[in-house]
CSV table of C-alpha atoms in Angstrom, one decimal:
chain,number,residue,atom,x,y,z
Z,23,MET,CA,240.4,-25.5,-152.5
Z,24,ASP,CA,236.7,-26.2,-151.9
Z,25,GLY,CA,237.3,-24.7,-148.3
Z,26,LEU,CA,238.5,-21.5,-150.0
Z,27,LEU,CA,235.8,-21.3,-152.5
Z,28,ASN,CA,233.1,-22.0,-149.6
Z,29,GLY,CA,234.8,-19.4,-147.7
Z,30,PHE,CA,235.1,-17.0,-150.3
Z,31,ASN,CA,231.6,-17.5,-151.2
Z,32,TYR,CA,230.3,-16.8,-147.9
Z,33,VAL,CA,232.2,-13.4,-147.6
Z,34,LEU,CA,230.8,-12.5,-151.1
Z,35,GLY,CA,227.4,-13.3,-150.0
Z,36,LEU,CA,227.7,-10.6,-147.1
Z,37,GLY,CA,227.8,-8.2,-149.9
Z,38,PRO,CA,230.1,-5.0,-150.6
Z,39,THR,CA,228.8,-3.0,-147.4
Z,40,VAL,CA,230.7,-5.8,-145.6
Z,41,ILE,CA,233.3,-6.7,-147.6
Z,42,ILE,CA,234.9,-3.1,-148.8
Z,43,PRO,CA,234.7,-1.7,-145.2
Z,44,ILE,CA,237.0,-4.8,-144.0
Z,45,ALA,CA,239.3,-4.6,-146.9
Z,46,ILE,CA,239.5,-0.8,-146.3
Z,47,PHE,CA,240.1,-1.4,-142.8
Z,48,LEU,CA,242.9,-3.8,-143.3
Z,49,ILE,CA,244.5,-1.8,-145.9
Z,50,ALA,CA,244.2,1.5,-144.0
Z,51,MET,CA,246.3,-0.2,-141.3
Z,52,ILE,CA,248.7,-1.5,-143.4
Z,53,PHE,CA,249.3,2.2,-144.8
Z,54,GLY,CA,249.6,3.3,-141.1
Z,55,VAL,CA,246.4,5.0,-140.4
Z,56,LYS,CA,245.6,5.1,-136.9
Z,57,PRO,CA,243.0,2.3,-135.8
Z,58,ALA,CA,240.1,4.8,-134.6
Z,59,LYS,CA,240.4,6.6,-138.0
Z,60,ALA,CA,240.7,3.9,-140.1
Z,61,PHE,CA,237.8,2.3,-138.6
Z,62,LYS,CA,235.7,5.6,-138.9
Z,63,SER,CA,236.8,5.5,-142.6
Z,64,ALA,CA,235.8,2.1,-143.3
Z,65,ILE,CA,232.4,2.3,-141.6
Z,66,THR,CA,231.9,5.8,-143.5
Z,67,ILE,CA,232.8,4.0,-147.1
Z,68,GLY,CA,230.4,1.0,-146.1
Z,69,ILE,CA,227.5,3.3,-145.4
Z,70,GLY,CA,228.2,4.9,-148.7
Z,71,PHE,CA,227.9,1.6,-150.4
Z,72,VAL,CA,224.9,1.0,-148.5
Z,73,GLY,CA,223.4,4.3,-150.0
Z,74,VAL,CA,225.0,3.5,-153.6
Z,75,ASN,CA,223.2,-0.2,-153.5
Z,76,LEU,CA,219.8,1.1,-152.7
Z,77,VAL,CA,220.0,3.8,-155.4
Z,78,VAL,CA,221.3,1.1,-157.9
Z,79,GLY,CA,218.7,-1.5,-156.6
Z,80,LEU,CA,216.0,1.3,-157.1
Z,81,LEU,CA,217.0,1.9,-160.9
Z,82,SER,CA,217.5,-1.7,-161.6
Z,83,SER,CA,214.1,-2.7,-160.3
Z,84,GLU,CA,212.2,0.5,-162.2
Z,85,LEU,CA,213.9,0.2,-165.2
Z,86,GLY,CA,214.1,-3.4,-165.4
Z,87,THR,CA,210.2,-3.8,-165.0
Z,88,ALA,CA,209.8,-0.9,-167.8
Z,89,ALA,CA,212.2,-3.1,-170.1
Z,90,GLN,CA,210.0,-6.1,-169.8
Z,91,GLN,CA,206.9,-4.4,-170.4
Z,92,MET,CA,208.3,-3.0,-173.6
Z,93,VAL,CA,209.6,-6.2,-174.7
Z,94,ASP,CA,206.1,-7.5,-174.1
Z,95,ARG,CA,204.4,-4.8,-175.7
Z,96,PHE,CA,206.0,-4.9,-179.0
Z,97,GLY,CA,206.3,-8.6,-179.1
Z,98,PHE,CA,210.1,-9.0,-180.1
Z,99,GLN,CA,210.8,-12.5,-181.1
Z,100,LEU,CA,214.5,-13.5,-180.4
Z,101,THR,CA,215.8,-16.7,-179.5
Z,102,VAL,CA,218.5,-15.8,-177.1
Z,103,ILE,CA,217.7,-14.4,-173.6
Z,104,ASP,CA,219.9,-11.7,-171.8
Z,105,VAL,CA,219.8,-13.2,-168.4
Z,106,GLY,CA,221.8,-10.3,-166.8
Z,107,TRP,CA,224.8,-10.2,-165.1
Z,108,PRO,CA,223.8,-11.6,-161.9
Z,109,ALA,CA,223.3,-14.9,-163.3
Z,110,ALA,CA,226.7,-15.0,-165.3
Z,111,ALA,CA,228.5,-13.8,-161.8
Z,112,SER,CA,226.9,-16.5,-159.9
Z,113,ALA,CA,228.0,-19.1,-162.4
Z,114,ALA,CA,231.6,-17.7,-162.6
Z,115,PHE,CA,232.1,-18.3,-158.7
Z,116,ALA,CA,230.7,-21.7,-159.0
Z,117,SER,CA,232.7,-22.8,-161.8
Z,118,PRO,CA,235.7,-25.1,-161.2
Z,119,VAL,CA,238.2,-22.7,-161.9
Z,120,ALA,CA,237.1,-20.2,-159.5
Z,121,PRO,CA,239.3,-21.3,-156.2
Z,122,LEU,CA,242.3,-21.2,-158.3
Z,123,MET,CA,241.5,-17.5,-160.0
Z,124,ILE,CA,240.7,-15.7,-156.7
Z,125,VAL,CA,244.2,-16.4,-155.3
Z,126,LEU,CA,245.8,-15.5,-159.1
Z,127,ILE,CA,243.8,-12.5,-159.4
Z,128,LEU,CA,244.9,-11.0,-155.7
Z,129,ALA,CA,248.6,-12.3,-156.4
Z,130,VAL,CA,248.8,-10.6,-159.8
Z,131,ASN,CA,247.3,-7.3,-158.7
Z,132,LEU,CA,250.2,-7.4,-155.9
Z,133,ILE,CA,252.9,-8.5,-158.4
Z,134,MET,CA,252.2,-5.7,-160.5
Z,135,LEU,CA,251.9,-2.9,-158.1
Z,136,VAL,CA,255.1,-3.7,-156.1
Z,137,PHE,CA,256.9,-3.8,-159.8
Z,138,ASN,CA,255.2,-0.4,-160.7
Z,139,TRP,CA,253.4,-2.1,-163.4
Z,140,THR,CA,250.1,-0.7,-162.1
Z,141,ARG,CA,249.0,2.0,-159.7
Z,142,ILE,CA,245.9,0.4,-158.7
Z,143,LEU,CA,245.0,-1.7,-155.6
Z,144,ASN,CA,241.9,-3.4,-156.9
Z,145,ILE,CA,239.7,-3.9,-153.9
Z,146,ASP,CA,236.5,-4.4,-156.1
Z,147,ILE,CA,236.4,-8.0,-155.0
Z,148,TRP,CA,233.2,-8.8,-156.0
Z,149,ASN,CA,234.0,-7.7,-159.9
Z,150,PHE,CA,236.7,-10.4,-159.7
Z,151,HIS,CA,233.4,-12.5,-161.3
Z,152,HIS,CA,234.4,-11.0,-164.9
Z,153,PHE,CA,238.2,-12.4,-164.9
Z,154,ILE,CA,236.8,-15.7,-163.1
Z,155,ALA,CA,234.0,-15.9,-166.0
Z,156,ALA,CA,236.9,-15.2,-168.9
Z,157,ALA,CA,238.8,-18.4,-167.4
Z,158,ALA,CA,235.4,-20.5,-167.1
Z,159,LEU,CA,234.3,-19.9,-170.5
Z,160,ALA,CA,237.8,-20.7,-171.7
Z,161,TYR,CA,237.7,-23.8,-169.8
Z,162,ILE,CA,234.5,-24.7,-171.0
Z,163,GLY,CA,236.0,-24.2,-174.7
Z,164,THR,CA,239.3,-26.0,-173.9
Z,165,GLY,CA,239.0,-28.2,-170.9
Z,166,ASN,CA,242.6,-26.6,-170.2
Z,167,LEU,CA,242.9,-25.2,-166.5
Z,168,TRP,CA,246.1,-23.5,-166.9
Z,169,VAL,CA,245.3,-22.0,-170.4
Z,170,SER,CA,242.1,-20.8,-169.0
Z,171,CYS,CA,243.3,-19.4,-166.1
Z,172,PHE,CA,246.1,-17.6,-168.4
Z,173,VAL,CA,243.7,-15.8,-170.4
Z,174,GLY,CA,241.4,-14.9,-167.5
Z,175,LEU,CA,244.6,-12.9,-166.0
Z,176,VAL,CA,245.1,-11.5,-169.3
Z,177,MET,CA,242.1,-9.9,-169.0
Z,178,GLU,CA,242.9,-8.6,-165.6
Z,179,VAL,CA,246.0,-7.3,-166.5
Z,180,TYR,CA,244.6,-5.4,-169.6
Z,181,VAL,CA,241.7,-4.2,-167.1
Z,182,LEU,CA,244.3,-2.7,-164.9
Z,183,TRP,CA,246.2,-1.1,-167.6
Z,184,PHE,CA,243.1,0.3,-168.8
Z,185,SER,CA,241.7,1.6,-165.7
Z,186,ASP,CA,245.3,3.0,-164.8
Z,187,LYS,CA,245.8,4.7,-167.8
Z,188,PHE,CA,242.4,6.6,-167.9
Z,189,ALA,CA,242.3,6.8,-164.0
Z,190,PRO,CA,243.0,10.7,-164.5
Z,191,LEU,CA,240.3,11.5,-166.9
Z,192,ILE,CA,237.8,9.6,-164.4
Z,193,GLN,CA,238.9,11.2,-161.3
Z,194,GLU,CA,238.8,14.7,-162.8
Z,195,PHE,CA,235.0,14.2,-164.6
Z,196,TYR,CA,233.3,12.4,-161.8
Z,197,GLY,CA,235.4,13.9,-159.0
Z,198,LEU,CA,236.5,10.7,-157.7
Z,199,GLU,CA,240.0,11.5,-155.9
Z,200,GLY,CA,242.3,8.5,-155.7
Z,201,VAL,CA,239.6,6.1,-157.4
Z,202,ALA,CA,240.1,4.1,-160.7
Z,203,LEU,CA,237.0,2.0,-162.2
Z,204,THR,CA,238.2,-1.8,-162.4
Z,205,THR,CA,234.6,-3.0,-163.6
Z,206,GLY,CA,235.5,-5.6,-166.3
Z,207,SER,CA,232.3,-4.7,-168.3
Z,208,SER,CA,232.9,-1.0,-168.2
Z,209,VAL,CA,236.5,-1.5,-169.8
Z,210,ALA,CA,235.2,-3.8,-172.2
Z,211,TYR,CA,232.7,-1.4,-173.7
Z,212,ALA,CA,235.0,1.5,-173.4
Z,213,THR,CA,237.5,-0.2,-175.3
Z,214,ILE,CA,234.9,-0.2,-178.2
Z,215,GLY,CA,233.3,3.0,-177.5
Z,216,MET,CA,236.0,5.4,-176.7
Z,217,PRO,CA,237.6,5.1,-180.1
Z,218,ILE,CA,234.2,5.4,-182.0
Z,219,ALA,CA,233.1,8.4,-179.8
Z,220,TRP,CA,236.7,10.1,-180.4
Z,221,LEU,CA,235.6,9.3,-184.4
Z,222,ILE,CA,232.2,11.0,-184.1
Z,223,SER,CA,233.8,14.0,-182.6
Z,224,LYS,CA,235.6,14.3,-185.6
Z,225,ILE,CA,232.6,14.3,-188.1
Z,226,PRO,CA,232.0,17.9,-189.3
Z,227,GLY,CA,229.0,19.3,-188.0
Z,228,LEU,CA,228.6,16.7,-185.1
Z,229,ASN,CA,232.1,18.1,-183.6
Z,230,LYS,CA,230.4,21.1,-183.1
Z,231,VAL,CA,227.3,20.0,-181.3
Z,232,GLU,CA,227.5,20.0,-177.7
Z,233,ILE,CA,224.5,18.6,-175.6
Z,234,SER,CA,225.6,18.3,-171.9
Z,235,PRO,CA,223.6,18.7,-168.6
Z,236,ASP,CA,225.3,22.0,-168.5
Z,237,THR,CA,224.1,23.1,-172.1
Z,238,ILE,CA,220.6,21.6,-171.5
Z,239,GLN,CA,220.4,23.6,-167.9
Z,240,GLU,CA,221.7,27.0,-169.8
Z,241,LYS,CA,219.1,26.7,-172.6
Z,242,PHE,CA,216.1,25.3,-171.0
Z,243,GLY,CA,216.4,26.4,-167.3
Z,244,ILE,CA,214.9,23.9,-164.6
Z,245,PHE,CA,214.2,21.5,-167.3
Z,246,GLY,CA,218.1,20.9,-167.8
Z,247,GLU,CA,218.4,20.3,-164.1
Z,248,PRO,CA,219.5,16.7,-163.3
Z,249,MET,CA,216.3,15.5,-161.4
Z,250,ILE,CA,214.1,16.8,-164.4
Z,251,MET,CA,215.9,15.4,-166.9
Z,252,GLY,CA,215.6,12.3,-164.9
Z,253,LEU,CA,211.9,12.7,-164.7
Z,254,ILE,CA,211.3,13.5,-168.2
Z,255,ILE,CA,213.3,10.3,-169.3
Z,256,GLY,CA,211.7,8.2,-166.9
Z,257,ILE,CA,207.9,9.4,-168.0
Z,258,VAL,CA,209.0,8.7,-172.1
Z,259,LEU,CA,210.3,5.4,-170.8
Z,260,GLY,CA,207.3,4.6,-169.1
Z,261,LEU,CA,205.0,5.6,-171.7
Z,262,LEU,CA,207.1,3.4,-174.3
Z,263,ALA,CA,206.5,0.7,-171.8
Z,264,GLY,CA,202.6,0.8,-172.2
Z,265,TYR,CA,202.2,2.6,-168.8
Z,266,ASP,CA,199.0,4.6,-168.0
Z,267,PRO,CA,200.1,8.4,-167.2
Z,268,GLY,CA,200.4,8.0,-163.5
Z,269,MET,CA,202.5,4.9,-163.7
Z,270,ALA,CA,204.7,6.8,-166.0
Z,271,PHE,CA,205.1,9.6,-163.8
Z,272,LYS,CA,206.3,7.2,-160.9
Z,273,LEU,CA,209.2,5.8,-163.1
Z,274,GLY,CA,209.8,9.5,-163.6
Z,275,VAL,CA,210.2,10.1,-160.1
Z,276,SER,CA,212.1,7.4,-159.2
Z,277,LEU,CA,214.6,8.1,-162.1
Z,278,ALA,CA,214.9,11.7,-160.8
Z,279,ALA,CA,215.5,10.1,-157.4
Z,280,VAL,CA,218.3,8.1,-158.7
Z,281,LEU,CA,220.0,11.2,-160.4
Z,282,LEU,CA,219.6,13.5,-157.2
Z,283,LEU,CA,220.6,11.0,-154.6
Z,284,MET,CA,223.5,9.1,-156.2
Z,285,PRO,CA,225.8,12.1,-156.5
Z,286,ARG,CA,225.2,12.4,-152.8
Z,287,MET,CA,225.8,8.8,-151.9
Z,288,VAL,CA,229.1,8.8,-153.6
Z,289,LYS,CA,229.9,11.8,-151.7
Z,290,ILE,CA,229.7,10.3,-148.6
Z,291,LEU,CA,231.6,7.4,-149.8
Z,292,MET,CA,234.4,9.6,-151.0
Z,293,GLU,CA,234.6,11.0,-147.5
Z,294,GLY,CA,235.4,7.9,-146.3
Z,295,LEU,CA,237.9,7.0,-149.0
Z,296,ILE,CA,239.9,10.0,-149.0
Z,297,PRO,CA,241.9,9.6,-145.6
Z,298,ILE,CA,242.7,6.2,-146.9
Z,299,SER,CA,243.7,7.6,-150.3
Z,300,GLU,CA,246.2,10.0,-148.7
Z,301,ALA,CA,247.6,7.6,-146.5
Z,302,ALA,CA,248.1,5.4,-149.5
Z,303,GLN,CA,249.9,8.3,-151.3
Z,304,GLU,CA,252.3,8.9,-148.3
Z,305,PHE,CA,253.0,5.1,-147.9
Z,306,ALA,CA,253.8,4.7,-151.5
Z,307,GLN,CA,256.2,7.9,-151.5
Z,308,ARG,CA,258.0,6.4,-148.2
Z,309,LYS,CA,258.4,3.1,-149.8
Z,310,TRP,CA,258.9,3.9,-153.8
Z,311,GLY,CA,259.5,7.6,-153.9
Z,312,ASP,CA,257.4,9.6,-156.0
Z,313,ARG,CA,254.5,6.9,-156.8
Z,314,GLU,CA,250.7,7.1,-156.4
Z,315,ILE,CA,248.2,4.7,-155.2
Z,316,PHE,CA,244.6,4.7,-157.0
Z,317,ILE,CA,242.0,2.5,-155.1
Z,318,GLY,CA,239.9,0.1,-157.8
Z,319,LEU,CA,236.1,0.5,-157.2
Z,320,ASP,CA,232.9,-0.3,-159.4
Z,321,ALA,CA,231.8,1.5,-162.0
Z,322,ALA,CA,228.6,2.2,-159.6
Z,323,LEU,CA,230.4,5.6,-158.6
Z,324,ALA,CA,229.9,6.7,-161.9
Z,325,ILE,CA,226.6,6.1,-162.9
Z,326,GLY,CA,225.0,9.3,-160.9
Z,327,HIS,CA,226.5,11.6,-163.0
Z,328,PRO,CA,223.6,13.3,-165.1
Z,329,ALA,CA,225.4,13.1,-168.3
Z,330,ASN,CA,226.3,9.4,-168.0
Z,331,ILE,CA,222.8,8.1,-166.6
Z,332,SER,CA,221.0,10.3,-169.1
Z,333,ALA,CA,223.0,8.6,-171.7
Z,334,GLY,CA,222.6,5.3,-170.4
Z,335,LEU,CA,218.7,5.7,-170.2
Z,336,ILE,CA,218.3,7.1,-173.8
Z,337,LEU,CA,220.1,3.9,-175.2
Z,338,VAL,CA,217.5,1.7,-173.2
Z,339,PRO,CA,214.9,1.8,-176.1
Z,340,ILE,CA,217.4,2.6,-178.5
Z,341,THR,CA,219.2,-1.0,-177.8
Z,342,LEU,CA,215.9,-2.7,-177.7
Z,343,PHE,CA,215.1,-1.4,-181.3
Z,344,ILE,CA,218.3,-1.9,-182.9
Z,345,ALA,CA,218.2,-5.6,-181.4
Z,346,VAL,CA,215.4,-6.0,-183.6
Z,347,ILE,CA,216.5,-4.7,-186.9
Z,348,LEU,CA,220.3,-6.0,-186.9
Z,349,PRO,CA,220.5,-8.6,-189.4
Z,350,GLY,CA,221.7,-12.0,-187.9
Z,351,ASN,CA,221.2,-10.8,-184.3
Z,352,LYS,CA,219.4,-13.1,-182.0
Z,353,MET,CA,219.5,-12.1,-178.6
Z,354,LEU,CA,216.7,-10.6,-176.9
Z,355,PRO,CA,218.1,-7.3,-174.8
Z,356,PHE,CA,216.5,-7.6,-171.1
Z,357,GLY,CA,218.7,-8.7,-168.3
Z,358,ASP,CA,221.5,-6.2,-168.5
Z,359,LEU,CA,219.4,-3.0,-170.0
Z,360,ALA,CA,219.4,-1.4,-166.6
Z,361,THR,CA,223.5,-1.6,-166.8
Z,362,ILE,CA,223.9,0.4,-169.7
Z,363,PRO,CA,225.0,3.6,-167.7
Z,364,PHE,CA,227.9,1.4,-166.4
Z,365,TYR,CA,228.9,0.5,-170.1
Z,366,VAL,CA,229.1,4.1,-171.0
Z,367,ALA,CA,230.8,5.5,-168.2
Z,368,TYR,CA,234.1,5.9,-169.6
Z,369,VAL,CA,232.7,7.0,-172.9
Z,370,SER,CA,230.8,9.7,-171.4
Z,371,ALA,CA,234.1,10.9,-169.5
Z,372,SER,CA,236.0,11.1,-172.6
Z,373,ARG,CA,233.5,13.1,-174.2
Z,374,LYS,CA,233.4,15.3,-171.4
Z,375,GLY,CA,229.6,14.7,-170.6
Z,376,ASN,CA,228.2,15.3,-174.4
Z,377,ILE,CA,225.4,13.3,-174.1
Z,378,LEU,CA,224.9,13.2,-178.1
Z,379,HIS,CA,228.4,11.7,-178.8
Z,380,THR,CA,228.0,9.4,-176.1
Z,381,VAL,CA,224.8,8.0,-177.5
Z,382,LEU,CA,225.7,7.9,-181.0
Z,383,ALA,CA,228.7,5.8,-179.7
Z,384,GLY,CA,226.7,4.0,-177.3
Z,385,THR,CA,224.3,2.9,-180.0
Z,386,LEU,CA,227.2,1.3,-182.0
Z,387,MET,CA,228.7,-0.3,-178.7
Z,388,MET,CA,225.5,-2.1,-178.0
Z,389,ALA,CA,225.3,-3.4,-181.7
Z,390,ILE,CA,228.7,-4.7,-181.5
Z,391,GLY,CA,227.4,-6.3,-178.1
Z,392,LEU,CA,224.6,-7.7,-179.5
Z,393,TYR,CA,226.8,-9.6,-182.1
Z,394,ILE,CA,229.0,-10.8,-179.8
Z,395,ALA,CA,226.6,-11.8,-177.6
Z,396,THR,CA,224.8,-13.8,-180.4
Z,397,ASN,CA,228.1,-15.6,-181.1
Z,398,PHE,CA,228.9,-16.4,-177.6
Z,399,ALA,CA,225.7,-17.8,-176.5
Z,400,PRO,CA,226.4,-21.7,-176.6
Z,401,ALA,CA,229.3,-21.1,-174.2
Z,402,HIS,CA,227.4,-18.9,-172.3
Z,403,THR,CA,224.5,-21.0,-172.2
Z,404,GLU,CA,227.1,-24.1,-170.7
Z,405,LEU,CA,228.5,-21.6,-168.4
Z,406,LEU,CA,224.8,-21.4,-166.9
Z,407,ALA,CA,223.9,-24.8,-167.0
Z,408,GLY,CA,222.7,-25.9,-163.5
Z,409,LEU,CA,221.6,-22.6,-162.3
Z,410,ASP,CA,218.0,-22.6,-161.1
Z,411,SER,CA,217.7,-18.8,-161.6
Z,412,VAL,CA,217.6,-19.3,-165.2
Z,413,LYS,CA,215.7,-22.5,-165.8
Z,414,GLY,CA,212.9,-22.2,-167.9
Z,415,LEU,CA,214.2,-18.8,-169.7
Z,416,GLY,CA,215.2,-20.8,-172.9
Z,417,SER,CA,217.2,-22.9,-174.8
Z,418,GLN,CA,219.8,-20.4,-175.6
Z,419,MET,CA,221.0,-17.6,-172.8
Z,420,SER,CA,223.5,-15.0,-173.1
Z,421,SER,CA,223.9,-11.3,-171.6
Z,422,PHE,CA,225.7,-8.0,-172.3
Z,423,ASP,CA,227.7,-8.3,-169.2
Z,424,THR,CA,229.5,-11.5,-170.2
Z,425,GLY,CA,228.1,-12.6,-173.6
Z,426,GLY,CA,228.4,-9.0,-175.3
Z,427,ASN,CA,231.9,-8.6,-173.5
Z,428,ILE,CA,234.6,-8.2,-176.1
Z,429,LEU,CA,237.3,-8.9,-173.4
Z,430,LYS,CA,236.0,-12.2,-172.3
Z,431,TRP,CA,234.8,-13.2,-176.1
Z,432,LEU,CA,238.8,-12.4,-177.0
Z,433,ALA,CA,239.9,-14.4,-174.0
Z,434,TYR,CA,237.8,-17.4,-175.1
Z,435,TYR,CA,239.3,-17.6,-178.7
Z,436,LEU,CA,242.8,-16.9,-177.4
Z,437,ALA,CA,242.4,-19.9,-175.0
Z,438,GLU,CA,241.3,-22.2,-178.0
Z,439,PHE,CA,244.2,-20.8,-179.9
Z,440,LEU,CA,246.9,-21.6,-177.1
Z,441,ASN,CA,245.2,-25.1,-176.2
Z,442,ASN,CA,245.7,-25.8,-180.3
Z,443,LEU,CA,249.2,-24.7,-180.1
Z,444,PHE,CA,250.8,-26.4,-177.4
């Protein structure tokens, strides 16, 4: 198991730009794609992920700095620190349950695919950390390896079911043919946010308000174009962070670049993925008749849509504000603020890009996430024990990605219930 974990961690350390092309090449060969075409598609997808990661890195670094400045400027006093998803992911892969969970996650997906319980082949290996974290937290609470692994796999099955059910919605709205978004945090927040957004869309008055990139562009011309929207939102966030006009404009240009470049990077990735997706459909029809296969990938592919990222960026200062005024909340948002566009990916698609409905639903989502993260802080802090990257950040640590994740929170208490039951 130690050898498996070390090998897996080495591969993970190479990043998605290596992992995904290798996985795509092997899958393409299984589906009967000629080696030369499979290799070209795999490398094209790798290049696409290089571009996606560069743009996501730009968003995270620029927005993360601005968020820190907002926190410092307004002097928020909250005792639980949001350390962000990277720390939680690292702790998950270093946990005792990780080696066994890696094998079980792959096996469960293949079994579900063979028996037609899902149409998704999840190759988003890096995001296995969500299922492993659910099991690792349960293991902290119960000390029972098998119960902990069971609840982690329950989360995987739910994520695959949810992603499968809403794959057509995602494919149509984001233009991601043959793709399902299997990121655990995106599905968790969608589980809360999509019903809330649906209810908001039924409120008299609000149900007639349509604020989308298309309607904004129609009414405001150039100011409704995605990159100009990014520029304006970035400048406003910079001013809220206390930047001088020059630095605020710099942040605006960076966020404008994200909105302009991300769709182009995704387009490159999709050029490589389409031949594999077509081969997968042909393979499924040969083996199982009239069936489809979707490729499970990271929700990063969705954040470049102007409606999604606009809603996500608007929610950054809103999340900071509600964190201060919510009675009983103890978590200071910080590390995961830049990932809010991931959390609203499904919600934005379900509301057909209506930014107002997405922001309103997102506000309630983040409020619920804050309460869950506060409740989950003791277990989350124990999960992070021993990580050098979080030493000195505070006595209590949590995050939106793991601590505020309702699926991991439910898995934790389900494990406690099962452990006491048996």
